[in-house]
Structures are given as C-alpha cells and as structure tokens.
Short mmCIF file of C-alpha atoms in Angstrom, two decimals:
data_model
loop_
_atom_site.label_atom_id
_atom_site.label_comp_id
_atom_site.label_asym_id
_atom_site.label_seq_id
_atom_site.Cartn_x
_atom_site.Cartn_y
_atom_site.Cartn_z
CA UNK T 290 -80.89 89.89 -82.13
CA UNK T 291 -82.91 91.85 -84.73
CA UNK T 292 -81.23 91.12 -88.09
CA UNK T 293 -80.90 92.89 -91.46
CA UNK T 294 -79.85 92.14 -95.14
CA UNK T 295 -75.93 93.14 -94.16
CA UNK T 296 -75.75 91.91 -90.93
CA UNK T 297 -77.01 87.98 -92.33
CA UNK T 298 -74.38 88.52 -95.58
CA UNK T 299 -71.73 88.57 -93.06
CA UNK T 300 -72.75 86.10 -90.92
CA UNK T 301 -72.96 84.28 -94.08
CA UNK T 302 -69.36 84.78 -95.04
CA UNK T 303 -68.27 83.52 -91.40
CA UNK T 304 -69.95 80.01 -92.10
CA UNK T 305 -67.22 79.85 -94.86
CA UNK T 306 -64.65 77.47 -93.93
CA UNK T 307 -60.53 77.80 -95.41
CA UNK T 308 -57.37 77.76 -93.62
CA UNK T 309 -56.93 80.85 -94.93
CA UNK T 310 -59.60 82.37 -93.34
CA UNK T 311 -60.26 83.08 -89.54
CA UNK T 312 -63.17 85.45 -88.88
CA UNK T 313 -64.80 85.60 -84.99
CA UNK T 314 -67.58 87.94 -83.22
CA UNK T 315 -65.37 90.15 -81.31
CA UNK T 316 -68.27 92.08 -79.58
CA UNK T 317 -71.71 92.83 -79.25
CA UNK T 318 -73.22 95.72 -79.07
CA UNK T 319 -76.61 95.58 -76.35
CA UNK T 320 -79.37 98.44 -76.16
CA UNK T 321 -82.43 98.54 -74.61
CA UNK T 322 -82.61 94.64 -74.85
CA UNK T 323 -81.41 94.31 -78.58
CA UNK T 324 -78.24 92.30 -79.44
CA UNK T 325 -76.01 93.20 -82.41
CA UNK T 326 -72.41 91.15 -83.18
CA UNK T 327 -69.50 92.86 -84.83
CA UNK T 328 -67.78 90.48 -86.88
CA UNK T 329 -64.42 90.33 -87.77
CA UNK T 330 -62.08 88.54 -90.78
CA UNK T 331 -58.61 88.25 -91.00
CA UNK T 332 -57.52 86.46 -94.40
CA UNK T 333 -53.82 85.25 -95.03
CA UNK T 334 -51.15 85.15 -93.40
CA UNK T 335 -51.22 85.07 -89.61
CA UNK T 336 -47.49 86.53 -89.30
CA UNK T 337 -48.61 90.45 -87.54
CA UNK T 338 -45.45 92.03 -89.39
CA UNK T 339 -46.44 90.78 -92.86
CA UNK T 340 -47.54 93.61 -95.26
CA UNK T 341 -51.92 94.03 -94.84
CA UNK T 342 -55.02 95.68 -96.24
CA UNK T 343 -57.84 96.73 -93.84
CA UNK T 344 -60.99 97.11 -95.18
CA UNK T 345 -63.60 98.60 -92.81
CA UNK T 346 -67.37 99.86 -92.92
CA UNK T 347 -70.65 100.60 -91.38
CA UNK T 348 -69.06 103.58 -88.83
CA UNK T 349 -72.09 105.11 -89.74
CA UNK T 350 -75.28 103.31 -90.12
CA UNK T 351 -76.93 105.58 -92.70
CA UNK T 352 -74.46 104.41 -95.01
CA UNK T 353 -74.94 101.12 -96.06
CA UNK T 354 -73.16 100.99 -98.75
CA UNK T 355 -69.75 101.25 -97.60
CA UNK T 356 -70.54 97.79 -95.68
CA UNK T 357 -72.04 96.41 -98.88
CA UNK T 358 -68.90 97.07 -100.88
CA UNK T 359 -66.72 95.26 -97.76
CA UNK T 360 -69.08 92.42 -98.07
CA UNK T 361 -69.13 92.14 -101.69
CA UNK T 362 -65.13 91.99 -102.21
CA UNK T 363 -64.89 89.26 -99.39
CA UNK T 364 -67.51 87.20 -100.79
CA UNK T 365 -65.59 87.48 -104.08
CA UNK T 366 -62.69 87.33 -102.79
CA UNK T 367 -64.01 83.79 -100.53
CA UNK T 368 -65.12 82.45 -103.73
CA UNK T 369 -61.91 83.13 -105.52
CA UNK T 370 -60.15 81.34 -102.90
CA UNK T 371 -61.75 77.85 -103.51
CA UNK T 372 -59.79 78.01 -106.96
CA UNK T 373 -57.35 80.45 -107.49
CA UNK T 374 -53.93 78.93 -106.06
CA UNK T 375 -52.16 82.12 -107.29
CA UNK T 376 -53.95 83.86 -105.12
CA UNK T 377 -53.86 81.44 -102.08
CA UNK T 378 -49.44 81.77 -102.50
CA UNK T 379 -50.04 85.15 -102.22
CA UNK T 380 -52.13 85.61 -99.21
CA UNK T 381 -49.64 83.10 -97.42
CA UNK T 382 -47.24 86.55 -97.84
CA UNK T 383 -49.68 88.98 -96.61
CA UNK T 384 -53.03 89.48 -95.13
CA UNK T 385 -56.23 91.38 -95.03
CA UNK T 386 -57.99 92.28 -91.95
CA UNK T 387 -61.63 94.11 -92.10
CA UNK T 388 -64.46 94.32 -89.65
CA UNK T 389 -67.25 94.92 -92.28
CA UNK T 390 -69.44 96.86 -89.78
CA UNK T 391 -68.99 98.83 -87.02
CA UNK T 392 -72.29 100.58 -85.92
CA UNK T 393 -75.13 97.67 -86.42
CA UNK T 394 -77.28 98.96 -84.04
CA UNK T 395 -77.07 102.43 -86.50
CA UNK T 396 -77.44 100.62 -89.29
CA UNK T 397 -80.51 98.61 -88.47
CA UNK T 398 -82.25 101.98 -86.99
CA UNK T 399 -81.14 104.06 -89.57
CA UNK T 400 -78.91 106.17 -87.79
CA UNK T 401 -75.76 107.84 -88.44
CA UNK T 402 -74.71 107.43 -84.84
CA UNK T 403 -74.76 104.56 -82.23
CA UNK T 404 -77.18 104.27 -79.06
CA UNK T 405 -75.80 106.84 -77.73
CA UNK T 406 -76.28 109.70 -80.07
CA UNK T 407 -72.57 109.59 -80.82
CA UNK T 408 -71.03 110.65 -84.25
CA UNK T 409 -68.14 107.68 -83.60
CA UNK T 410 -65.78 108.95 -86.51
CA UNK T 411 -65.70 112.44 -84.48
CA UNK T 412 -65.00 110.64 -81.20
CA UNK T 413 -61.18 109.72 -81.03
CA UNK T 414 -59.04 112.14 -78.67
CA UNK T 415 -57.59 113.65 -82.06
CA UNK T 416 -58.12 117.46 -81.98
CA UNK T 417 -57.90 120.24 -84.19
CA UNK T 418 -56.51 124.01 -83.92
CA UNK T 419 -57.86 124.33 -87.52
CA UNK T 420 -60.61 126.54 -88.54
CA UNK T 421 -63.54 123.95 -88.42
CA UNK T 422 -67.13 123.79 -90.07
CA UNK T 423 -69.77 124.96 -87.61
CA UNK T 424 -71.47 121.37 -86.50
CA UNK T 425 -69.91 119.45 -89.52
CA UNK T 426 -66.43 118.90 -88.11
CA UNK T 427 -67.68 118.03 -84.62
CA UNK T 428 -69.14 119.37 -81.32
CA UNK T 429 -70.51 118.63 -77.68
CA UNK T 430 -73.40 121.50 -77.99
CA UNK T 431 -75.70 118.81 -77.73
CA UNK T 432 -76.72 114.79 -78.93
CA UNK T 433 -79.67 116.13 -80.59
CA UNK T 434 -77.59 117.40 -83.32
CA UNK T 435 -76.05 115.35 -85.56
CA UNK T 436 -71.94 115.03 -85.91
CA UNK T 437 -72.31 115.31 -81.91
CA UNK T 438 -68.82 114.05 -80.40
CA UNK T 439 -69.93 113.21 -76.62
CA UNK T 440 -68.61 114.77 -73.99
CA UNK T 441 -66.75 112.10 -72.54
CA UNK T 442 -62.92 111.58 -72.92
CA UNK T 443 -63.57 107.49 -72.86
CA UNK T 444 -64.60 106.33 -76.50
CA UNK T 445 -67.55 104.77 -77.39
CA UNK T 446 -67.73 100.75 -76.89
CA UNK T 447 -67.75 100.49 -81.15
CA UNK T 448 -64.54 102.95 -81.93
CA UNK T 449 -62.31 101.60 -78.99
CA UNK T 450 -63.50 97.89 -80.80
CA UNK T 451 -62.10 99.64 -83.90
CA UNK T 452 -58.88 101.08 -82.32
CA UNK T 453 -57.81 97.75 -80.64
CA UNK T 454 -58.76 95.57 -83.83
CA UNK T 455 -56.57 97.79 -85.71
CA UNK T 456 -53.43 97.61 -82.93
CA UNK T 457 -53.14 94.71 -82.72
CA UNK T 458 -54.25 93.51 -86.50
CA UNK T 459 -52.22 96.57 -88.35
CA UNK T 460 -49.87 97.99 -85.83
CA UNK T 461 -46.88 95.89 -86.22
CA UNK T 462 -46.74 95.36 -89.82
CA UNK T 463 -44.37 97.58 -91.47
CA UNK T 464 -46.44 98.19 -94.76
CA UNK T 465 -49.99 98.90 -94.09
CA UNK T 466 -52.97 100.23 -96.07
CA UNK T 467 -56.55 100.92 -94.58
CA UNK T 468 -59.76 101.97 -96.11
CA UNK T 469 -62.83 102.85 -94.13
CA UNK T 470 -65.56 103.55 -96.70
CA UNK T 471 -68.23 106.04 -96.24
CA UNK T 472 -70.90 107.72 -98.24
CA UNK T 473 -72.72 111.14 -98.26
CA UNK T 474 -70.32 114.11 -99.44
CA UNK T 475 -70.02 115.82 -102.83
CA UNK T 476 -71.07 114.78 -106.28
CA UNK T 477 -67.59 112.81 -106.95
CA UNK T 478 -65.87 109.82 -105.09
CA UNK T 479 -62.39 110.77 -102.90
CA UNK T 480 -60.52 109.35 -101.89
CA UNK T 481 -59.02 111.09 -98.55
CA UNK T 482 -55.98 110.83 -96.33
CA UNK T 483 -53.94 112.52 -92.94
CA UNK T 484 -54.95 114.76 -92.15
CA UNK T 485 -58.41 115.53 -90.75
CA UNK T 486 -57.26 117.56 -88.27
CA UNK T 487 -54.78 119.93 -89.94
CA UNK T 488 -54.05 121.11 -93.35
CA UNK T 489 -49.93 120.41 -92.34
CA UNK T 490 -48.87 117.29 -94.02
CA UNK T 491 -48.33 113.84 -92.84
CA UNK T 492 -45.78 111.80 -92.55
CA UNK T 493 -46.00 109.49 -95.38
CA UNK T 494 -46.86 112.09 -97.99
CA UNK T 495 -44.03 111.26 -100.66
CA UNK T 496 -45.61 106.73 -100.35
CA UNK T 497 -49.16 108.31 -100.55
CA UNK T 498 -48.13 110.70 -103.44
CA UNK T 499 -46.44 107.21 -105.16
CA UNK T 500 -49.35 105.06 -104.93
CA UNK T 501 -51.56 107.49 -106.23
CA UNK T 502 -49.15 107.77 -109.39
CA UNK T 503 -49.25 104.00 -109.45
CA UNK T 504 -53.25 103.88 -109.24
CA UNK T 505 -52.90 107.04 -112.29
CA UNK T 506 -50.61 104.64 -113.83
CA UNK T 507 -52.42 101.36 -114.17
CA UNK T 508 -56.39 102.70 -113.92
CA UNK T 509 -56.21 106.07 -115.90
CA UNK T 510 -59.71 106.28 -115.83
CA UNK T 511 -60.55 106.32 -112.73
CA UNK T 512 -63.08 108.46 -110.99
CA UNK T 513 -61.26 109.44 -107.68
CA UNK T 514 -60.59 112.72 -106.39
CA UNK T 515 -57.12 112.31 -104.14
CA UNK T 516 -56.49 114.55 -101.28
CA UNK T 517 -56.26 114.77 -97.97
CA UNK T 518 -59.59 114.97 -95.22
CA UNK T 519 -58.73 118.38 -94.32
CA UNK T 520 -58.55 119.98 -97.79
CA UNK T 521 -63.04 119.29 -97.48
CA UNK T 522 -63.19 119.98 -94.08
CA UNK T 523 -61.36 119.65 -90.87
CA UNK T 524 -62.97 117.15 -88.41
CA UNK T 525 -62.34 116.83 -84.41
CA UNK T 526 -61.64 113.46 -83.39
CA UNK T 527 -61.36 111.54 -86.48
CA UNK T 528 -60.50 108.00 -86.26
CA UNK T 529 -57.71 107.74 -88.88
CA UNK T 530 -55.70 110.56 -87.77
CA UNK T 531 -55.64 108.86 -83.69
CA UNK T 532 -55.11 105.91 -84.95
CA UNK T 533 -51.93 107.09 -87.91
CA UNK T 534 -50.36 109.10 -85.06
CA UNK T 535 -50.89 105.88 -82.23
CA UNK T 536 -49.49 103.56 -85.53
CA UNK T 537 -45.87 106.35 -85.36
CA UNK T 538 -45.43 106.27 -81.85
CA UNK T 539 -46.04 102.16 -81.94
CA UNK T 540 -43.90 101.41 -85.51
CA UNK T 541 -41.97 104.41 -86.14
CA UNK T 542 -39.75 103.41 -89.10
CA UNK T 543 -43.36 101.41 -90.52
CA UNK T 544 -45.36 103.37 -93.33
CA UNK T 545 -49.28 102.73 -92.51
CA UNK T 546 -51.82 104.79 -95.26
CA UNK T 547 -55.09 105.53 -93.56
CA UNK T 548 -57.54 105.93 -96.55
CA UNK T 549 -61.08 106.98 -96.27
CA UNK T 550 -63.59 106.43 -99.61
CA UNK T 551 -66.16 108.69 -99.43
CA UNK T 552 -68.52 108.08 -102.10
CA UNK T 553 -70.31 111.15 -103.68
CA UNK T 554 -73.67 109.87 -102.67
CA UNK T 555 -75.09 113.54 -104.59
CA UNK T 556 -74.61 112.20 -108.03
CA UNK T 557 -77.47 109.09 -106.66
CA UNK T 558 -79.53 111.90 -105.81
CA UNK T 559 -79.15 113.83 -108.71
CA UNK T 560 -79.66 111.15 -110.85
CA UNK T 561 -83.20 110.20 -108.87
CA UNK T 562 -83.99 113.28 -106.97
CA UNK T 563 -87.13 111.01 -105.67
CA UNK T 564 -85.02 108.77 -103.86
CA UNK T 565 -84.47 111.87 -100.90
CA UNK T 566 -87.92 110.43 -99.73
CA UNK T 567 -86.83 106.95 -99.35
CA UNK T 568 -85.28 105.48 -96.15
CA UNK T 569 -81.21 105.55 -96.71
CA UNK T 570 -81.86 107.76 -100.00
CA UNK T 571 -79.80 109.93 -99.23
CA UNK T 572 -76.47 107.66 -98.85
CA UNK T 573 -77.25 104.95 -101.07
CA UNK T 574 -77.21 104.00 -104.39
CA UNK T 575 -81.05 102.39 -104.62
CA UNK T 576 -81.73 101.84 -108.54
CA UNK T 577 -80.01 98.20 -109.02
CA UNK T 578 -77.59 99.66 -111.97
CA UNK T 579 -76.21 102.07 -110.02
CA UNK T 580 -75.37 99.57 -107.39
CA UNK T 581 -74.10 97.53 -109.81
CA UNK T 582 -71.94 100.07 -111.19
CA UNK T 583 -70.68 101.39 -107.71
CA UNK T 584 -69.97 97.83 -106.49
CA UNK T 585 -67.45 96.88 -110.28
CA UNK T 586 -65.95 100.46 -109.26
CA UNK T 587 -65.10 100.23 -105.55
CA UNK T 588 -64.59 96.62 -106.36
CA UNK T 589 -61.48 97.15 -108.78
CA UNK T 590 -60.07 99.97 -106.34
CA UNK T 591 -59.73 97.02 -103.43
CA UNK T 592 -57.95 94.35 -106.09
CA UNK T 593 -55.69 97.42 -107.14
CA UNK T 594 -54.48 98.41 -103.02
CA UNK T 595 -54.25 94.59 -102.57
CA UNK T 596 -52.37 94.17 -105.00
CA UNK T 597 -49.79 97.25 -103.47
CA UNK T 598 -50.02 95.78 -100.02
CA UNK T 599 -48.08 92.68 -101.52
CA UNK T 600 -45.73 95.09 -103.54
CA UNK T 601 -44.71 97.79 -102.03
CA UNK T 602 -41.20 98.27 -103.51
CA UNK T 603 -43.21 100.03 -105.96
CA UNK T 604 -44.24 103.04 -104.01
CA UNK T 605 -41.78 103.50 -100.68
CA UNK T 606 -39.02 104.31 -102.10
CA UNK T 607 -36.20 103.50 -99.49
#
C-alpha cells in the first residue's frame, strides 16, 4: 500500500478506541499491484432507525479537501468524546456514519477519477431528460475526457461501496441527513440538493426549505449559497439523486436530505493565482490560513446538521 497524508489521518482515527465508536476497512481498492483501504466509521448509536448524519469525501481525488474537512470534524469530534458526557447521551440517541474517502487510488495519483478513468459521481443509473452541459454533466464519448461516465451499466467497485454503505447505514432511519463534500465550482460555497437530474422538485422540498431557515436562523452569517444541483448544472448519473430515489422506494414515509458542499475552490485561486501551477491548486486551499479558515467554516456547518439530525421536530413539520 502506497500511503498519503489523508489516507494515515484516517487510519489514525481507526486506532482510536470508545464504545461509541466502530470504524472497519470495508474494501480495498487493487490496481496494477497497489493496495488502497476504504475506511469506514459509524459513531453512536447502533439502532439503524435512529435519526443519522453521513459525512462523506474523497469521490474525487483532486479534491482533497473535502476528505480533510471529514477527517478534521471526526478527530474533533473523537477528542470531544473522551470528555464531553453531554455529548456521549446524545450520540446514544443518534448516530453518524461517514466513509471519509472514497477514491484513494485518485487521490494519491491526483486524479479526479478512479483506475478506470471513471468520473464515479456521474456513474449511478440516474439519468437526465434535462438540457445538460456538453462534457460537464456526463458522457461515454470517451475515458480520455474528463467527467467520462463508462459505458457500463454495472457501477464502479468504489460507488456500489458507497451505495451499499449508505443502505444499509442510512436507509432505514426515518430522519436522515448526508453531506458529500466536494471542491472546484464557482467563487462561493453551496450548498446543493435533489435534484441533479431535473430542475422538478423533490420530495422533501418544504424539510429542506425548513432547515435552511433554521441554519438562516441560528448562523446569519453564513457564506452558503442554497439550491438545488440542477439550478448549476444538470449531471447524468449523480450519486445523491440514485441513492434519494432508492432511499423512497426503501422508507417511503422517511425524510432523507442528500446534501452536497461544493466549495468555491475559485476564490483560492483568485486569492493566489500562482497556486494553478501547483499539484491540487486548483481544488485546494494551499496557504495554511486559508485552510484554517475553510476547516472553522465547514467545521461549524457539521456541529450545526448534527445538531438537526438529533432534533428534527424543528424542521419536518408533521
């Protein structure tokens, strides 16, 4: 196994032992005689209908960051745990899954997509009928290209991972929120949900619509643009939407929020236009303020959704 600053901070966190905390390799991925483990951690309750957070990262290796802002909060939150018995009551009510990164063998060659040339958040069998961005929102023209989907109908070893973690870790609670955090797009931070695929709206509009009131409400100030995937661009075979629309057919009377944080990695470049002609420049933050700053940031927007998870008379309103 060829290792890397992420990958040994979360094998790190999985020599932490706590009741509270069960964490396991659930794969590995194997190419061309490397070896890379995906870890998992599921924190709290083990009870699969209690209320839970997923936190997820590293779909694409380029981005770095959105597995360094997993690892951060869990190492926190880890640390925390050893003396806050507040917070231990509480996560004996609910849990938090995550699988802090997805694509190691991406993220250790600095690629967006895995061995196999695959874009893996454009190769679920979602679809859309949607006017779509040439390349951008997906295609099988060829793997040279980046955003490539494959041209198989099986998914790719890492997304089915994803997809079954999140079955049978998310599927049968009946208050669910997920965030997969990316980097890359724009000059601000959104924060997107359903749809990718279409611009009709999903289910749980009115709970999504609440808990962004509630984040208004108690962080006034903060920096996130709130809207759904499709209102940037429509994408063919997102993820999320497979896995929202699997998560109806499965729970149908649960409400499960799919969020995706995708950090405005432009302002970074703006900021240090010389950083385009570093490795990961493009998708990082790589001065250590701004690092700092995007970790406090990201950091309080994880405390504030697990903090809903565990109340969520506050925004379903049934």
């Amino acid at each position: 196994m060829k290792d890397f600053d992420e990958l040994n901070a979360i094998s790190e966190l999985t020599c932490i032992e706590d009741p509270l905390i069960r964490c396991r390799e659930i794969t590995r991925i194997n190419h061309e005689g490397e070896s890379y483990p995906i870890h998992s951690f599921e924190i709290g309750s083990s009870d699969p209908s209690a209320p839970v957070l997923g936190l997820f990262g590293g779909i694409h290796g380029l981005e770095k960051v959105g597995t360094q802002v997993v690892v951060t909060y869990l190492s926190s939150l880890f640390k925390q745990l050893s003396w806050d018995e507040e917070l231990r009551r509480s996560l004996e009510k609910f849990r938090i899954v995550s699988i802090p990164l997805i694509n190691p063998w991406g993220m250790y060659h600095h690629r967006r997509s895995n061995p196999n040339n695959i874009d893996l958040m454009r190769n679920s069998p979602s679809r859309t009928h949607e006017k779509t961005k040439f390349l951008l929102s997906g295609h099988r023209l060829s793997d040279k290209l980046p955003w490539y989907q494959g041209n198989s109908d099986q998914m790719e070893h890492e997304l089915q991972t994803l997809v079954d973690y999140v079955k049978e870790h998310i599927f049968e609670s009946q208050r669910a929120i997920s965030v997969d955090f990316h980097s890359g797009f724009g000059l601000r931070d959104r924060l997107w949900y359903p749809y990718a695929r279409t611009l009709t709206p999903f289910k749980h509009i009115t709970e999504m619509e609440n808990l962004e009131h509630l984040l208004n409400e108690t962080h006034p100030h903060h920096i996130y643009r709130i809207e759904p995937t499709s209102e940037s661009y429509t994408i063919q075979g997102d993820a999320w939407d497979y896995l929202y629309d699997e998560y109806l057919e499965k729970n149908p009377e649960g409400v499960y929020l799919p969020l995706t944080l995708e950090m405005g990695s432009w302002i970074w470049v703006k900021k240090n236009p010389l950083q385009i002609f570093r490795r990961g420049g493009l998708f990082n933050p790589l001065k250590s303020h701004r690092y700092d700053r995007t970790m406090r940031r990201h950091i309080m927007l994880i405390k504030f959704l697990f903090r809903a998870v565990g109340s969520s008379k506050a925004w379903v309103k049934r």
